[in-house]
mmCIF file of C-alpha atoms in Angstrom:
data_model
loop_
_atom_site.group_PDB
_atom_site.id
_atom_site.type_symbol
_atom_site.label_atom_id
_atom_site.label_comp_id
_atom_site.label_asym_id
_atom_site.label_seq_id
_atom_site.Cartn_x
_atom_site.Cartn_y
_atom_site.Cartn_z
ATOM 1 C CA MET A 1 -48.456 54.096 20.268
ATOM 2 C CA SER A 2 -48.121 55.175 16.518
ATOM 3 C CA ARG A 3 -44.657 55.978 17.284
ATOM 4 C CA ALA A 4 -43.831 52.718 18.486
ATOM 5 C CA LEU A 5 -45.341 50.843 15.648
ATOM 6 C CA SER A 6 -43.693 53.070 13.034
ATOM 7 C CA ARG A 7 -40.384 52.251 14.998
ATOM 8 C CA THR A 8 -41.192 48.351 14.586
ATOM 9 C CA ALA A 9 -42.212 48.784 10.941
ATOM 10 C CA ALA A 10 -38.724 50.426 10.558
ATOM 11 C CA PHE A 11 -36.925 47.512 12.168
ATOM 12 C CA ALA A 12 -38.858 45.075 10.030
ATOM 13 C CA LEU A 13 -38.004 46.801 6.769
ATOM 14 C CA ILE A 14 -34.119 47.012 7.864
ATOM 15 C CA ALA A 15 -34.273 43.193 8.547
ATOM 16 C CA ALA A 16 -36.204 42.382 5.481
ATOM 17 C CA SER A 17 -33.402 44.417 3.208
ATOM 18 C CA LEU A 18 -30.731 42.669 4.859
ATOM 19 C CA ALA A 19 -32.139 39.407 4.206
ATOM 20 C CA PHE A 20 -32.550 40.246 0.641
ATOM 21 C CA SER A 21 -29.177 41.602 0.600
ATOM 22 C CA ALA A 22 -27.801 38.575 2.082
ATOM 23 C CA CYS A 23 -29.713 36.452 -0.614
ATOM 24 C CA SER A 24 -28.474 38.425 -3.554
ATOM 25 C CA ASP A 25 -24.830 38.181 -2.257
ATOM 26 C CA LYS A 26 -25.211 34.446 -1.997
ATOM 27 C CA LYS A 27 -26.577 34.619 -5.894
ATOM 28 C CA ASP A 28 -23.614 36.701 -6.985
ATOM 29 C CA ASP A 29 -21.057 33.928 -5.539
ATOM 30 C CA TYR A 30 -22.710 31.046 -7.723
ATOM 31 C CA VAL A 31 -21.538 31.835 -11.149
ATOM 32 C CA GLU A 32 -22.550 29.016 -13.556
ATOM 33 C CA ARG A 33 -19.518 28.579 -16.025
ATOM 34 C CA PRO A 34 -19.077 26.565 -19.128
ATOM 35 C CA VAL A 35 -18.108 22.931 -18.012
ATOM 36 C CA GLU A 36 -15.021 23.043 -20.196
ATOM 37 C CA GLU A 37 -13.536 26.277 -18.508
ATOM 38 C CA LEU A 38 -14.093 24.587 -15.296
ATOM 39 C CA TYR A 39 -12.715 21.400 -16.370
ATOM 40 C CA ASN A 40 -9.472 23.114 -18.040
ATOM 41 C CA GLU A 41 -9.132 25.023 -14.944
ATOM 42 C CA ALA A 42 -8.935 22.060 -12.811
ATOM 43 C CA MET A 43 -6.343 20.497 -15.088
ATOM 44 C CA ASP A 44 -4.138 23.587 -14.914
ATOM 45 C CA LEU A 45 -4.178 23.424 -10.946
ATOM 46 C CA ILE A 46 -3.162 19.533 -11.454
ATOM 47 C CA ASP A 47 -0.261 20.707 -13.936
ATOM 48 C CA LYS A 48 0.839 23.165 -11.132
ATOM 49 C CA ASN A 49 0.581 20.603 -8.382
ATOM 50 C CA GLU A 50 -1.940 22.635 -6.569
ATOM 51 C CA TYR A 51 -3.658 19.389 -5.722
ATOM 52 C CA TYR A 52 -6.056 20.747 -2.756
ATOM 53 C CA ARG A 53 -7.452 23.620 -5.132
ATOM 54 C CA ALA A 54 -7.899 21.138 -8.117
ATOM 55 C CA SER A 55 -9.914 18.412 -5.977
ATOM 56 C CA LYS A 56 -12.261 21.455 -5.257
ATOM 57 C CA ALA A 57 -12.238 22.606 -8.711
ATOM 58 C CA PHE A 58 -13.354 19.089 -10.057
ATOM 59 C CA GLU A 59 -16.006 18.972 -7.450
ATOM 60 C CA GLU A 60 -17.502 22.107 -9.017
ATOM 61 C CA VAL A 61 -17.446 20.476 -12.415
ATOM 62 C CA GLU A 62 -19.641 17.803 -11.077
ATOM 63 C CA ARG A 63 -21.748 20.515 -8.835
ATOM 64 C CA GLN A 64 -22.411 22.651 -11.975
ATOM 65 C CA HIS A 65 -22.805 20.073 -14.658
ATOM 66 C CA PRO A 66 -23.648 16.774 -12.886
ATOM 67 C CA TYR A 67 -25.054 14.977 -16.042
ATOM 68 C CA SER A 68 -22.080 15.909 -18.541
ATOM 69 C CA VAL A 69 -19.115 13.416 -19.623
ATOM 70 C CA TRP A 70 -16.934 16.114 -17.886
ATOM 71 C CA ALA A 71 -18.587 15.261 -14.527
ATOM 72 C CA THR A 72 -17.406 11.713 -15.194
ATOM 73 C CA LYS A 73 -14.050 12.755 -15.892
ATOM 74 C CA ALA A 74 -13.859 15.016 -12.974
ATOM 75 C CA GLN A 75 -14.875 12.420 -10.604
ATOM 76 C CA LEU A 76 -11.763 10.110 -11.606
ATOM 77 C CA MET A 77 -9.345 13.431 -11.558
ATOM 78 C CA GLY A 78 -10.576 14.723 -8.339
ATOM 79 C CA ALA A 79 -9.773 11.216 -6.616
ATOM 80 C CA TYR A 80 -6.346 11.647 -8.388
ATOM 81 C CA ALA A 81 -5.653 14.916 -6.828
ATOM 82 C CA LEU A 82 -6.824 13.620 -3.626
ATOM 83 C CA TYR A 83 -4.567 10.639 -3.988
ATOM 84 C CA GLU A 84 -1.507 13.239 -5.018
ATOM 85 C CA ARG A 85 -2.358 15.040 -1.567
ATOM 86 C CA ASN A 86 -1.696 11.657 0.112
ATOM 87 C CA LYS A 87 -5.346 11.729 1.102
ATOM 88 C CA TYR A 88 -5.662 8.061 0.507
ATOM 89 C CA ASP A 89 -8.762 7.183 2.188
ATOM 90 C CA ASP A 90 -10.809 10.018 0.865
ATOM 91 C CA ALA A 91 -9.336 9.202 -2.931
ATOM 92 C CA ILE A 92 -10.266 5.416 -2.420
ATOM 93 C CA ILE A 93 -13.893 6.719 -1.364
ATOM 94 C CA GLY A 94 -14.105 8.760 -4.732
ATOM 95 C CA LEU A 95 -12.552 5.819 -6.769
ATOM 96 C CA ASP A 96 -15.294 3.298 -5.112
ATOM 97 C CA ARG A 97 -17.976 5.747 -6.256
ATOM 98 C CA PHE A 98 -16.518 6.085 -9.793
ATOM 99 C CA ILE A 99 -16.219 2.211 -10.346
ATOM 100 C CA GLN A 100 -19.969 1.732 -8.768
ATOM 101 C CA LEU A 101 -21.344 4.572 -11.281
ATOM 102 C CA HIS A 102 -19.432 3.759 -14.277
ATOM 103 C CA PRO A 103 -18.217 0.223 -14.220
ATOM 104 C CA GLY A 104 -17.723 -0.120 -18.226
ATOM 105 C CA ASN A 105 -16.052 3.418 -18.466
ATOM 106 C CA LYS A 106 -12.826 3.126 -20.640
ATOM 107 C CA ASP A 107 -10.773 4.465 -17.670
ATOM 108 C CA ALA A 108 -12.080 1.986 -15.172
ATOM 109 C CA ALA A 109 -8.820 0.041 -15.416
ATOM 110 C CA TYR A 110 -6.946 3.230 -14.128
ATOM 111 C CA ALA A 111 -9.486 3.813 -11.301
ATOM 112 C CA TYR A 112 -8.828 -0.117 -9.819
ATOM 113 C CA TYR A 113 -5.115 0.633 -10.629
ATOM 114 C CA LEU A 114 -5.344 3.917 -8.611
ATOM 115 C CA LYS A 115 -7.377 2.281 -5.807
ATOM 116 C CA GLY A 116 -4.647 -0.499 -5.610
ATOM 117 C CA LEU A 117 -1.835 2.350 -5.224
ATOM 118 C CA SER A 118 -3.986 4.153 -2.553
ATOM 119 C CA TYR A 119 -3.763 1.046 -0.260
ATOM 120 C CA TYR A 120 -0.013 0.368 -1.479
ATOM 121 C CA GLU A 121 1.418 3.556 -0.437
ATOM 122 C CA GLN A 122 -0.119 3.159 3.167
ATOM 123 C CA ILE A 123 2.017 -0.281 3.675
ATOM 124 C CA THR A 124 3.894 0.127 6.783
ATOM 125 C CA ASP A 125 7.081 -1.803 8.148
ATOM 126 C CA VAL A 126 6.974 -5.515 9.008
ATOM 127 C CA ALA A 127 6.825 -4.897 12.553
ATOM 128 C CA ARG A 128 3.458 -3.290 12.342
ATOM 129 C CA ASP A 129 0.008 -4.588 11.258
ATOM 130 C CA GLN A 130 -0.139 -5.508 7.632
ATOM 131 C CA LYS A 131 -4.010 -4.873 6.870
ATOM 132 C CA MET A 132 -2.945 -2.213 4.325
ATOM 133 C CA THR A 133 -0.540 -4.743 2.855
ATOM 134 C CA GLU A 134 -3.598 -7.082 2.435
ATOM 135 C CA LEU A 135 -5.871 -4.557 0.889
ATOM 136 C CA ALA A 136 -3.382 -3.686 -1.339
ATOM 137 C CA LEU A 137 -2.571 -7.157 -2.649
ATOM 138 C CA LYS A 138 -6.492 -7.855 -3.172
ATOM 139 C CA ALA A 139 -6.864 -4.242 -4.910
ATOM 140 C CA LEU A 140 -3.810 -4.960 -7.188
ATOM 141 C CA GLN A 141 -4.860 -8.422 -8.003
ATOM 142 C CA GLU A 142 -8.229 -7.268 -9.072
ATOM 143 C CA VAL A 143 -6.340 -5.018 -11.636
ATOM 144 C CA ILE A 144 -4.677 -8.129 -12.913
ATOM 145 C CA ASP A 145 -7.718 -10.179 -13.074
ATOM 146 C CA ARG A 146 -10.164 -7.600 -14.602
ATOM 147 C CA PHE A 147 -7.671 -5.913 -16.919
ATOM 148 C CA PRO A 148 -4.875 -8.542 -17.974
ATOM 149 C CA ALA A 149 -3.664 -6.959 -21.140
ATOM 150 C CA SER A 150 -3.392 -3.434 -19.614
ATOM 151 C CA THR A 151 -0.054 -1.444 -18.800
ATOM 152 C CA TYR A 152 -1.741 -1.090 -15.299
ATOM 153 C CA ALA A 153 -1.831 -4.855 -14.974
ATOM 154 C CA ARG A 154 2.007 -5.303 -15.483
ATOM 155 C CA ASP A 155 2.851 -2.607 -12.681
ATOM 156 C CA ALA A 156 0.284 -4.268 -10.579
ATOM 157 C CA LYS A 157 2.026 -7.722 -11.056
ATOM 158 C CA LEU A 158 5.315 -6.218 -9.743
ATOM 159 C CA LYS A 159 3.620 -4.451 -6.809
ATOM 160 C CA VAL A 160 2.089 -7.774 -5.649
ATOM 161 C CA ASP A 161 5.363 -9.239 -5.739
ATOM 162 C CA LEU A 162 6.716 -6.503 -3.719
ATOM 163 C CA ALA A 163 3.598 -6.841 -1.328
ATOM 164 C CA ARG A 164 3.873 -10.520 -0.908
ATOM 165 C CA ASP A 165 7.373 -10.299 0.025
ATOM 166 C CA HIS A 166 6.477 -7.717 2.608
ATOM 167 C CA MET A 167 4.025 -10.370 3.821
ATOM 168 C CA ALA A 168 6.280 -12.696 4.159
ATOM 169 C CA GLY A 169 8.783 -10.458 5.914
ATOM 170 C CA LYS A 170 6.263 -10.108 8.498
ATOM 171 C CA GLU A 171 5.732 -13.800 8.914
ATOM 172 C CA MET A 172 9.404 -14.214 9.590
ATOM 173 C CA ASN A 173 9.629 -11.378 12.011
ATOM 174 C CA VAL A 174 7.059 -12.993 14.093
ATOM 175 C CA ALA A 175 8.656 -16.548 13.658
ATOM 176 C CA ARG A 176 12.159 -15.014 14.599
ATOM 177 C CA TYR A 177 10.494 -13.653 17.639
ATOM 178 C CA TYR A 178 9.026 -17.227 18.729
ATOM 179 C CA GLN A 179 12.247 -18.824 17.909
ATOM 180 C CA GLY A 180 14.368 -16.213 19.986
ATOM 181 C CA ARG A 181 12.080 -17.363 23.108
ATOM 182 C CA GLU A 182 12.207 -20.607 22.582
ATOM 183 C CA HIS A 183 8.529 -21.165 21.528
ATOM 184 C CA TYR A 184 9.771 -23.470 18.616
ATOM 185 C CA LEU A 185 6.773 -25.118 17.567
ATOM 186 C CA ALA A 186 5.069 -21.522 17.112
ATOM 187 C CA ALA A 187 7.920 -20.451 15.095
ATOM 188 C CA LEU A 188 8.123 -23.577 13.069
ATOM 189 C CA ASN A 189 4.839 -23.145 11.977
ATOM 190 C CA ARG A 190 5.541 -19.512 10.749
ATOM 191 C CA PHE A 191 8.307 -20.470 9.051
ATOM 192 C CA LYS A 192 6.492 -23.742 7.297
ATOM 193 C CA ALA A 193 3.870 -20.788 6.299
ATOM 194 C CA VAL A 194 6.569 -18.604 4.594
ATOM 195 C CA VAL A 195 7.731 -21.717 2.650
ATOM 196 C CA GLU A 196 4.305 -22.764 1.531
ATOM 197 C CA GLN A 197 2.421 -19.626 0.745
ATOM 198 C CA TYR A 198 5.145 -17.312 -0.264
ATOM 199 C CA GLN A 199 7.361 -19.704 -2.265
ATOM 200 C CA THR A 200 8.542 -16.894 -4.717
ATOM 201 C CA THR A 201 9.814 -14.602 -2.128
ATOM 202 C CA SER A 202 13.536 -13.824 -0.961
ATOM 203 C CA HIS A 203 12.510 -15.043 2.574
ATOM 204 C CA VAL A 204 12.245 -18.552 1.650
ATOM 205 C CA PRO A 205 15.933 -19.582 2.055
ATOM 206 C CA GLU A 206 16.234 -18.269 5.723
ATOM 207 C CA ALA A 207 12.903 -19.820 6.602
ATOM 208 C CA LEU A 208 14.188 -23.227 5.447
ATOM 209 C CA HIS A 209 17.121 -22.910 7.359
ATOM 210 C CA ARG A 210 15.364 -21.724 10.360
ATOM 211 C CA MET A 211 13.381 -24.758 10.247
ATOM 212 C CA VAL A 212 16.639 -26.903 10.158
ATOM 213 C CA GLU A 213 17.728 -25.154 13.338
ATOM 214 C CA ILE A 214 14.460 -25.741 14.948
ATOM 215 C CA TYR A 215 14.321 -29.483 13.985
ATOM 216 C CA LEU A 216 17.749 -30.235 15.379
ATOM 217 C CA VAL A 217 16.867 -28.487 18.723
ATOM 218 C CA LEU A 218 13.896 -30.675 18.791
ATOM 219 C CA GLY A 219 15.862 -33.838 18.058
ATOM 220 C CA LEU A 220 14.215 -34.458 14.714
ATOM 221 C CA THR A 221 17.523 -35.065 12.717
ATOM 222 C CA ASP A 222 15.692 -36.837 9.664
ATOM 223 C CA GLU A 223 13.421 -33.836 9.309
ATOM 224 C CA ALA A 224 16.555 -31.370 9.453
ATOM 225 C CA LYS A 225 18.179 -33.434 7.036
ATOM 226 C CA LYS A 226 15.018 -33.376 4.431
ATOM 227 C CA THR A 227 14.846 -29.698 4.952
ATOM 228 C CA ALA A 228 18.128 -29.009 4.256
ATOM 229 C CA ALA A 229 17.989 -30.985 1.053
ATOM 230 C CA VAL A 230 15.221 -28.801 -0.213
ATOM 231 C CA LEU A 231 16.990 -25.818 0.701
ATOM 232 C CA GLY A 232 20.143 -27.392 -1.318
ATOM 233 C CA HIS A 233 18.433 -28.194 -4.271
ATOM 234 C CA ASN A 234 16.420 -24.859 -4.611
ATOM 235 C CA PHE A 235 18.923 -22.487 -3.498
ATOM 236 C CA PRO A 236 22.492 -24.145 -3.768
ATOM 237 C CA GLY A 237 24.634 -21.418 -3.781
ATOM 238 C CA SER A 238 23.038 -19.546 -0.910
ATOM 239 C CA ASP A 239 24.651 -18.643 2.230
ATOM 240 C CA TRP A 240 21.523 -19.975 4.203
ATOM 241 C CA TYR A 241 22.671 -23.553 2.603
ATOM 242 C CA GLU A 242 26.074 -23.381 3.706
ATOM 243 C CA ASP A 243 25.078 -22.710 7.050
ATOM 244 C CA SER A 244 22.452 -25.506 7.130
ATOM 245 C CA TYR A 245 25.098 -27.844 5.607
ATOM 246 C CA SER A 246 27.813 -26.743 8.508
ATOM 247 C CA LEU A 247 25.078 -27.221 11.164
ATOM 248 C CA LEU A 248 24.154 -30.651 10.260
ATOM 249 C CA ASN A 249 27.813 -31.666 10.079
ATOM 250 C CA THR A 250 29.672 -29.710 12.795
ATOM 251 C CA GLY A 251 26.612 -28.269 14.960
ATOM 252 C CA LYS A 252 27.781 -24.850 14.039
ATOM 253 C CA THR A 253 26.852 -22.460 11.306
ATOM 254 C CA ALA A 254 29.336 -21.887 8.384
ATOM 255 C CA ALA A 255 29.816 -18.328 9.813
ATOM 256 C CA SER A 256 30.356 -19.350 13.144
ATOM 257 C CA ALA A 257 32.696 -22.274 12.469
ATOM 258 C CA LYS A 258 34.820 -19.526 10.428
ATOM 259 C CA LYS A 259 34.712 -17.210 13.274
ATOM 260 C CA ALA A 260 35.994 -19.647 15.690
ATOM 261 C CA ASP A 261 38.670 -20.963 13.409
ATOM 262 C CA GLU A 262 40.206 -17.490 12.995
ATOM 263 C CA LYS A 263 40.015 -17.118 16.523
ATOM 264 C CA GLY A 264 41.941 -20.204 17.274
ATOM 265 C CA ARG A 265 44.614 -19.801 14.824
ATOM 266 C CA GLY A 266 45.393 -16.354 16.296
ATOM 267 C CA TRP A 267 46.171 -12.882 14.845
ATOM 268 C CA PHE A 268 49.330 -13.975 12.802
ATOM 269 C CA GLY A 269 47.219 -17.236 11.605
ATOM 270 C CA TRP A 270 44.496 -15.032 10.468
ATOM 271 C CA LEU A 271 46.801 -12.608 8.801
ATOM 272 C CA TRP A 272 48.533 -15.312 6.779
#
């Protein structure tokens, strides 16, 4: 009986020793370091393009010194490291946190701008859903509205124009689809939306020309002429206006009329 008790006591002693050893190992793993040292180490990793390690290093700054000025900087730089790793969703979460906690911070403009870029980098081609384009437009417009005099606002304006052109391209893609399947009213509404909502984009001349085509198919000649007049007034030298003008006068676009004329004259006529 005493031998069994002594064996049990020995096992208990070994278990306690292992537990103490494990605890001491964990304590050895956690080494509190000066905040400047931790932050500079993280910045060195950024300079080396080691963004994964950098993001973890910035987390360590916050963990060890949560109430320091460096922790605030680390929040923003950690989000930047995630952005550079193409972890856009995680970057946005970090930026929203920074904006919420430090709305008056001198780097708030950059935080808003980086959030806009995180959406902007996820914009897909016009054949796909444009949810990210809408979010990018909203976030970048917020930069322009909140910080109009900043350098970030100037770049945001350029990207807003590109994003709007992308949105117009999506509308044009859908409208052409409807027109090709002879759903003329649906196509007409889409082309009108491009003209009315995306007036400064590169897609407006084509949208107006497509409207002329549809009006002629529907027998609405007066509407076709009015639309062609708008096209000619705003884009007088464009190929789309030439096509609309030719379509109203000959029933063919300029390009197709030229092709038919060359075919009619034969090879020698075309050569001459």
